Amino acid sequence: MFSFGRKKKINQDDESIKEIEKVVHKLAQDGNGRIRIVDLEAALQRIDEDNRSKPERKKQVRKFLTSLKPKGDRIDGEKFLQIMLERQKQLKLSFEEIDLNKDGVVDPVELAKAFSRLKIVLKKKDLMKIIEVLDRDKDFNITFSEWQTYFRFAPSTELEASLRSWRRGVQLDTINEQQMPNSYTEKERENGFYARHFIAGA
C-alpha cells in the first residue's frame, strides 16, 4: 500500500493541506504513488473556493501544474505534497509580513501599507477590489486561510512579486462584479472598514 510518510501533526492553519493530502491519497492508486495530471487538476479546482470565477481558478491551477514540469502525464504524489507544504510556509511568511499588529488577520490599512512600503502606487478603489476578491466572509479582514486559498497556486509565493502582479493589472483589469459572487454591496462598503478608513483618508 502506498504511504506518504508525512506524519507531522496538522494545525488549524493547515486545513487546506489536509484537503490536498486527501486528494493525493485518493488519486494515487496505481501502486507507485504517481497521479495523473488531468485528475489532479480537476480535483484541485474543486477544493479551491474563493471569489474568483471558475475559469480564472482553472487557468491558475493549470499554469501552476505546468510549471512543475511533470514527466509525461503523471506526477509523484509525495513530491507534490512537499511542494505544497513549502509553498504554504512561504505564504505564511508573506502574510505575517503584512500583519503588522500580529492579530492573525490583515485589514485594509495593513494591506495598503504593504503596497506603500514597496513604493507601489495603488488607487483606493483598486485596493478595495483586491480585498473583495480575498475576503470570502465579507468582514473586511483577510485571514491566512483566505490569503493562501487565493495565492496557493500563484506563480510566486513571495510577497513583493504577489503585490506587484496586482499592480501590473494582471488581476485588477479582469475583476468585475460578475467574477465576484461574494462581492460587497454598496451598503457594506459604506458601513464597513472602507468608509471608516479609506474615505477618511487613512
PDB file of C-alpha atoms in Angstrom:
ATOM      1  CA  MET A   1       0.000   0.000   0.000  1.00  0.00           C
ATOM      2  CA  PHE A   2       1.274   3.447  -0.912  1.00  0.00           C
ATOM      3  CA  SER A   3       2.220   5.685   2.015  1.00  0.00           C
ATOM      4  CA  PHE A   4       3.384   9.285   2.040  1.00  0.00           C
ATOM      5  CA  GLY A   5       5.468   9.152   5.179  1.00  0.00           C
ATOM      6  CA  ARG A   6       4.483  12.682   6.292  1.00  0.00           C
ATOM      7  CA  LYS A   7       3.267  12.288   9.872  1.00  0.00           C
ATOM      8  CA  LYS A   8       3.525  15.794  11.262  1.00  0.00           C
ATOM      9  CA  LYS A   9       0.546  16.981  13.266  1.00  0.00           C
ATOM     10  CA  ILE A  10      -1.528  19.372  11.186  1.00  0.00           C
ATOM     11  CA  ASN A  11      -2.758  22.507  12.933  1.00  0.00           C
ATOM     12  CA  GLN A  12      -5.705  24.706  12.050  1.00  0.00           C
ATOM     13  CA  ASP A  13      -3.697  26.723   9.538  1.00  0.00           C
ATOM     14  CA  ASP A  14      -3.063  23.516   7.589  1.00  0.00           C
ATOM     15  CA  GLU A  15      -6.665  22.664   6.710  1.00  0.00           C
ATOM     16  CA  SER A  16      -6.014  23.205   3.024  1.00  0.00           C
ATOM     17  CA  ILE A  17      -3.017  20.880   3.154  1.00  0.00           C
ATOM     18  CA  LYS A  18      -5.268  18.245   4.688  1.00  0.00           C
ATOM     19  CA  GLU A  19      -7.630  18.664   1.756  1.00  0.00           C
ATOM     20  CA  ILE A  20      -4.793  18.343  -0.736  1.00  0.00           C
ATOM     21  CA  GLU A  21      -3.492  15.307   1.138  1.00  0.00           C
ATOM     22  CA  LYS A  22      -6.893  13.649   0.812  1.00  0.00           C
ATOM     23  CA  VAL A  23      -6.919  14.378  -2.909  1.00  0.00           C
ATOM     24  CA  VAL A  24      -3.451  12.923  -3.419  1.00  0.00           C
ATOM     25  CA  HIS A  25      -4.180   9.797  -1.382  1.00  0.00           C
ATOM     26  CA  LYS A  26      -7.385   9.226  -3.315  1.00  0.00           C
ATOM     27  CA  LEU A  27      -5.755   9.662  -6.720  1.00  0.00           C
ATOM     28  CA  ALA A  28      -2.536   7.752  -6.008  1.00  0.00           C
ATOM     29  CA  GLN A  29      -3.976   4.319  -6.642  1.00  0.00           C
ATOM     30  CA  ASP A  30      -1.501   2.949  -9.169  1.00  0.00           C
ATOM     31  CA  GLY A  31       0.809   1.381  -6.589  1.00  0.00           C
ATOM     32  CA  ASN A  32       3.769   3.721  -7.048  1.00  0.00           C
ATOM     33  CA  GLY A  33       2.216   6.957  -5.829  1.00  0.00           C
ATOM     34  CA  ARG A  34       2.044   8.692  -9.185  1.00  0.00           C
ATOM     35  CA  ILE A  35      -1.015  10.756 -10.100  1.00  0.00           C
ATOM     36  CA  ARG A  36      -2.464  11.656 -13.465  1.00  0.00           C
ATOM     37  CA  ILE A  37      -2.096  15.402 -14.035  1.00  0.00           C
ATOM     38  CA  VAL A  38      -5.561  15.697 -15.553  1.00  0.00           C
ATOM     39  CA  ASP A  39      -7.141  14.113 -12.461  1.00  0.00           C
ATOM     40  CA  LEU A  40      -5.112  16.273 -10.072  1.00  0.00           C
ATOM     41  CA  GLU A  41      -6.030  19.438 -11.949  1.00  0.00           C
ATOM     42  CA  ALA A  42      -9.747  18.676 -11.765  1.00  0.00           C
ATOM     43  CA  ALA A  43      -9.584  17.786  -8.066  1.00  0.00           C
ATOM     44  CA  LEU A  44      -7.617  20.899  -7.069  1.00  0.00           C
ATOM     45  CA  GLN A  45     -10.125  23.153  -8.804  1.00  0.00           C
ATOM     46  CA  ARG A  46     -12.932  21.630  -6.762  1.00  0.00           C
ATOM     47  CA  ILE A  47     -11.306  22.249  -3.371  1.00  0.00           C
ATOM     48  CA  ASP A  48     -10.461  25.896  -4.080  1.00  0.00           C
ATOM     49  CA  GLU A  49     -13.356  28.203  -3.268  1.00  0.00           C
ATOM     50  CA  ASP A  50     -12.709  31.922  -3.412  1.00  0.00           C
ATOM     51  CA  ASN A  51     -14.290  34.971  -5.002  1.00  0.00           C
ATOM     52  CA  ARG A  52     -12.828  34.442  -8.460  1.00  0.00           C
ATOM     53  CA  SER A  53     -14.611  32.950 -11.412  1.00  0.00           C
ATOM     54  CA  LYS A  54     -14.197  29.237 -12.092  1.00  0.00           C
ATOM     55  CA  PRO A  55     -12.393  29.854 -15.408  1.00  0.00           C
ATOM     56  CA  GLU A  56      -9.856  32.080 -13.643  1.00  0.00           C
ATOM     57  CA  ARG A  57      -9.171  29.472 -10.935  1.00  0.00           C
ATOM     58  CA  LYS A  58      -8.925  26.751 -13.570  1.00  0.00           C
ATOM     59  CA  LYS A  59      -6.382  28.764 -15.537  1.00  0.00           C
ATOM     60  CA  GLN A  60      -4.229  29.388 -12.460  1.00  0.00           C
ATOM     61  CA  VAL A  61      -4.221  25.729 -11.374  1.00  0.00           C
ATOM     62  CA  ARG A  62      -3.327  24.585 -14.885  1.00  0.00           C
ATOM     63  CA  LYS A  63      -0.451  27.066 -15.153  1.00  0.00           C
ATOM     64  CA  PHE A  64       0.872  26.022 -11.759  1.00  0.00           C
ATOM     65  CA  LEU A  65       0.868  22.313 -12.583  1.00  0.00           C
ATOM     66  CA  THR A  66       2.559  23.017 -15.911  1.00  0.00           C
ATOM     67  CA  SER A  67       5.271  24.989 -14.105  1.00  0.00           C
ATOM     68  CA  LEU A  68       6.167  21.854 -12.120  1.00  0.00           C
ATOM     69  CA  LYS A  69       7.334  20.279 -15.391  1.00  0.00           C
ATOM     70  CA  PRO A  70       5.987  16.773 -14.729  1.00  0.00           C
ATOM     71  CA  LYS A  71       7.395  13.876 -16.700  1.00  0.00           C
ATOM     72  CA  GLY A  72       4.714  12.606 -19.013  1.00  0.00           C
ATOM     73  CA  ASP A  73       1.121  12.778 -17.859  1.00  0.00           C
ATOM     74  CA  ARG A  74       1.763  11.959 -14.182  1.00  0.00           C
ATOM     75  CA  ILE A  75       3.379  13.481 -11.105  1.00  0.00           C
ATOM     76  CA  ASP A  76       4.743  11.914  -7.933  1.00  0.00           C
ATOM     77  CA  GLY A  77       2.210  12.398  -5.131  1.00  0.00           C
ATOM     78  CA  GLU A  78       4.688  12.720  -2.275  1.00  0.00           C
ATOM     79  CA  LYS A  79       6.807  15.218  -4.185  1.00  0.00           C
ATOM     80  CA  PHE A  80       3.705  17.274  -4.931  1.00  0.00           C
ATOM     81  CA  LEU A  81       2.753  17.356  -1.244  1.00  0.00           C
ATOM     82  CA  GLN A  82       6.227  18.538  -0.278  1.00  0.00           C
ATOM     83  CA  ILE A  83       5.999  21.322  -2.850  1.00  0.00           C
ATOM     84  CA  MET A  84       2.648  22.429  -1.433  1.00  0.00           C
ATOM     85  CA  LEU A  85       3.954  22.354   2.145  1.00  0.00           C
ATOM     86  CA  GLU A  86       6.894  24.555   1.186  1.00  0.00           C
ATOM     87  CA  ARG A  87       4.595  26.979  -0.634  1.00  0.00           C
ATOM     88  CA  GLN A  88       2.384  27.188   2.439  1.00  0.00           C
ATOM     89  CA  LYS A  89       5.396  28.104   4.605  1.00  0.00           C
ATOM     90  CA  GLN A  90       6.335  30.868   2.181  1.00  0.00           C
ATOM     91  CA  LEU A  91       2.766  32.165   2.065  1.00  0.00           C
ATOM     92  CA  LYS A  92       2.674  32.214   5.859  1.00  0.00           C
ATOM     93  CA  LEU A  93       5.829  34.331   5.958  1.00  0.00           C
ATOM     94  CA  SER A  94       4.342  36.745   3.418  1.00  0.00           C
ATOM     95  CA  PHE A  95       1.116  37.006   5.396  1.00  0.00           C
ATOM     96  CA  GLU A  96       2.949  37.630   8.672  1.00  0.00           C
ATOM     97  CA  GLU A  97       4.989  40.362   6.999  1.00  0.00           C
ATOM     98  CA  ILE A  98       1.775  42.253   6.218  1.00  0.00           C
ATOM     99  CA  ASP A  99       0.073  41.519   9.551  1.00  0.00           C
ATOM    100  CA  LEU A 100       1.768  44.380  11.366  1.00  0.00           C
ATOM    101  CA  ASN A 101      -0.090  44.132  14.680  1.00  0.00           C
ATOM    102  CA  LYS A 102       0.182  40.324  14.717  1.00  0.00           C
ATOM    103  CA  ASP A 103      -3.504  39.748  15.427  1.00  0.00           C
ATOM    104  CA  GLY A 104      -3.799  36.961  12.853  1.00  0.00           C
ATOM    105  CA  VAL A 105      -5.691  38.969  10.233  1.00  0.00           C
ATOM    106  CA  VAL A 106      -4.753  41.584   7.635  1.00  0.00           C
ATOM    107  CA  ASP A 107      -7.011  44.626   7.453  1.00  0.00           C
ATOM    108  CA  PRO A 108      -7.216  47.123   4.557  1.00  0.00           C
ATOM    109  CA  VAL A 109      -4.856  49.580   6.251  1.00  0.00           C
ATOM    110  CA  GLU A 110      -2.166  46.926   6.701  1.00  0.00           C
ATOM    111  CA  LEU A 111      -2.529  45.855   3.084  1.00  0.00           C
ATOM    112  CA  ALA A 112      -2.285  49.472   1.921  1.00  0.00           C
ATOM    113  CA  LYS A 113       0.888  49.909   3.977  1.00  0.00           C
ATOM    114  CA  ALA A 114       2.378  46.794   2.367  1.00  0.00           C
ATOM    115  CA  PHE A 115       1.958  48.369  -1.066  1.00  0.00           C
ATOM    116  CA  SER A 116       3.305  51.677   0.227  1.00  0.00           C
ATOM    117  CA  ARG A 117       6.466  50.069   1.633  1.00  0.00           C
ATOM    118  CA  LEU A 118       7.200  48.721  -1.840  1.00  0.00           C
ATOM    119  CA  LYS A 119       6.544  52.176  -3.297  1.00  0.00           C
ATOM    120  CA  ILE A 120       3.635  50.765  -5.296  1.00  0.00           C
ATOM    121  CA  VAL A 121       1.028  53.394  -6.118  1.00  0.00           C
ATOM    122  CA  LEU A 122      -2.462  51.939  -5.865  1.00  0.00           C
ATOM    123  CA  LYS A 123      -5.814  53.693  -6.044  1.00  0.00           C
ATOM    124  CA  LYS A 124      -8.208  53.130  -3.167  1.00  0.00           C
ATOM    125  CA  LYS A 125     -10.814  51.592  -5.457  1.00  0.00           C
ATOM    126  CA  ASP A 126      -8.248  49.088  -6.734  1.00  0.00           C
ATOM    127  CA  LEU A 127      -7.189  48.229  -3.196  1.00  0.00           C
ATOM    128  CA  MET A 128     -10.824  47.500  -2.417  1.00  0.00           C
ATOM    129  CA  LYS A 129     -11.049  45.234  -5.461  1.00  0.00           C
ATOM    130  CA  ILE A 130      -8.166  43.202  -4.095  1.00  0.00           C
ATOM    131  CA  ILE A 131      -9.767  42.957  -0.664  1.00  0.00           C
ATOM    132  CA  GLU A 132     -13.122  41.941  -2.141  1.00  0.00           C
ATOM    133  CA  VAL A 133     -11.516  39.074  -4.021  1.00  0.00           C
ATOM    134  CA  LEU A 134      -9.609  37.820  -0.971  1.00  0.00           C
ATOM    135  CA  ASP A 135     -12.271  38.428   1.687  1.00  0.00           C
ATOM    136  CA  ARG A 136     -14.647  35.464   1.442  1.00  0.00           C
ATOM    137  CA  ASP A 137     -16.669  36.135   4.608  1.00  0.00           C
ATOM    138  CA  LYS A 138     -17.016  39.880   3.908  1.00  0.00           C
ATOM    139  CA  ASP A 139     -15.744  41.080   7.289  1.00  0.00           C
ATOM    140  CA  PHE A 140     -13.191  43.475   5.734  1.00  0.00           C
ATOM    141  CA  ASN A 141     -10.344  41.411   7.181  1.00  0.00           C
ATOM    142  CA  ILE A 142      -8.194  38.805   5.442  1.00  0.00           C
ATOM    143  CA  THR A 143      -7.319  35.624   7.315  1.00  0.00           C
ATOM    144  CA  PHE A 144      -4.380  33.402   6.451  1.00  0.00           C
ATOM    145  CA  SER A 145      -6.843  30.810   5.178  1.00  0.00           C
ATOM    146  CA  GLU A 146      -8.260  33.353   2.720  1.00  0.00           C
ATOM    147  CA  TRP A 147      -4.776  34.535   1.762  1.00  0.00           C
ATOM    148  CA  GLN A 148      -3.416  31.080   0.986  1.00  0.00           C
ATOM    149  CA  THR A 149      -6.583  29.965  -0.791  1.00  0.00           C
ATOM    150  CA  TYR A 150      -6.030  32.751  -3.292  1.00  0.00           C
ATOM    151  CA  PHE A 151      -2.251  32.581  -3.668  1.00  0.00           C
ATOM    152  CA  ARG A 152      -1.674  28.837  -3.223  1.00  0.00           C
ATOM    153  CA  PHE A 153      -1.280  28.217  -6.960  1.00  0.00           C
ATOM    154  CA  ALA A 154       0.030  31.666  -7.869  1.00  0.00           C
ATOM    155  CA  PRO A 155       3.212  31.977  -9.968  1.00  0.00           C
ATOM    156  CA  SER A 156       5.089  33.230  -6.903  1.00  0.00           C
ATOM    157  CA  THR A 157       4.546  32.985  -3.145  1.00  0.00           C
ATOM    158  CA  GLU A 158       6.923  35.895  -2.499  1.00  0.00           C
ATOM    159  CA  LEU A 159       5.125  38.916  -1.081  1.00  0.00           C
ATOM    160  CA  GLU A 160       6.636  41.550  -3.364  1.00  0.00           C
ATOM    161  CA  ALA A 161       6.023  39.504  -6.510  1.00  0.00           C
ATOM    162  CA  SER A 162       2.417  38.860  -5.475  1.00  0.00           C
ATOM    163  CA  LEU A 163       1.688  42.518  -4.776  1.00  0.00           C
ATOM    164  CA  ARG A 164       3.397  43.722  -7.934  1.00  0.00           C
ATOM    165  CA  SER A 165       1.348  41.301 -10.011  1.00  0.00           C
ATOM    166  CA  TRP A 166      -1.759  43.081  -8.753  1.00  0.00           C
ATOM    167  CA  ARG A 167      -0.300  46.486  -9.567  1.00  0.00           C
ATOM    168  CA  ARG A 168       0.553  45.494 -13.123  1.00  0.00           C
ATOM    169  CA  GLY A 169      -3.148  44.882 -13.626  1.00  0.00           C
ATOM    170  CA  VAL A 170      -2.866  41.164 -14.273  1.00  0.00           C
ATOM    171  CA  GLN A 171      -5.677  40.658 -11.785  1.00  0.00           C
ATOM    172  CA  LEU A 172      -7.298  44.076 -11.477  1.00  0.00           C
ATOM    173  CA  ASP A 173      -8.123  44.520 -15.140  1.00  0.00           C
ATOM    174  CA  THR A 174     -10.130  41.297 -15.157  1.00  0.00           C
ATOM    175  CA  ILE A 175     -12.003  41.754 -11.879  1.00  0.00           C
ATOM    176  CA  ASN A 176     -15.646  42.731 -12.091  1.00  0.00           C
ATOM    177  CA  GLU A 177     -18.839  42.127 -10.152  1.00  0.00           C
ATOM    178  CA  GLN A 178     -19.762  39.037 -12.181  1.00  0.00           C
ATOM    179  CA  GLN A 179     -16.459  37.415 -11.251  1.00  0.00           C
ATOM    180  CA  MET A 180     -17.012  38.128  -7.556  1.00  0.00           C
ATOM    181  CA  PRO A 181     -20.194  36.376  -6.388  1.00  0.00           C
ATOM    182  CA  ASN A 182     -19.293  37.316  -2.823  1.00  0.00           C
ATOM    183  CA  SER A 183     -18.503  40.975  -3.518  1.00  0.00           C
ATOM    184  CA  TYR A 184     -19.549  43.707  -1.115  1.00  0.00           C
ATOM    185  CA  THR A 185     -22.825  45.539  -1.524  1.00  0.00           C
ATOM    186  CA  GLU A 186     -22.798  49.329  -1.570  1.00  0.00           C
ATOM    187  CA  LYS A 187     -24.262  49.342   1.937  1.00  0.00           C
ATOM    188  CA  GLU A 188     -21.496  47.087   3.219  1.00  0.00           C
ATOM    189  CA  ARG A 189     -18.886  49.373   1.709  1.00  0.00           C
ATOM    190  CA  GLU A 190     -20.485  52.393   3.398  1.00  0.00           C
ATOM    191  CA  ASN A 191     -20.838  50.738   6.790  1.00  0.00           C
ATOM    192  CA  GLY A 192     -17.594  48.782   6.846  1.00  0.00           C
ATOM    193  CA  PHE A 193     -13.902  49.370   7.077  1.00  0.00           C
ATOM    194  CA  TYR A 194     -13.909  51.120   3.715  1.00  0.00           C
ATOM    195  CA  ALA A 195     -15.899  54.099   4.982  1.00  0.00           C
ATOM    196  CA  ARG A 196     -14.112  54.318   8.327  1.00  0.00           C
ATOM    197  CA  HIS A 197     -10.582  54.264   6.958  1.00  0.00           C
ATOM    198  CA  PHE A 198     -10.308  54.956   3.240  1.00  0.00           C
ATOM    199  CA  ILE A 199     -12.889  57.669   2.684  1.00  0.00           C
ATOM    200  CA  ALA A 200     -11.412  59.367   5.739  1.00  0.00           C
ATOM    201  CA  GLY A 201      -8.052  59.288   4.001  1.00  0.00           C
ATOM    202  CA  ALA A 202      -6.242  56.693   6.143  1.00  0.00           C
TER     203      ALA A 202
END
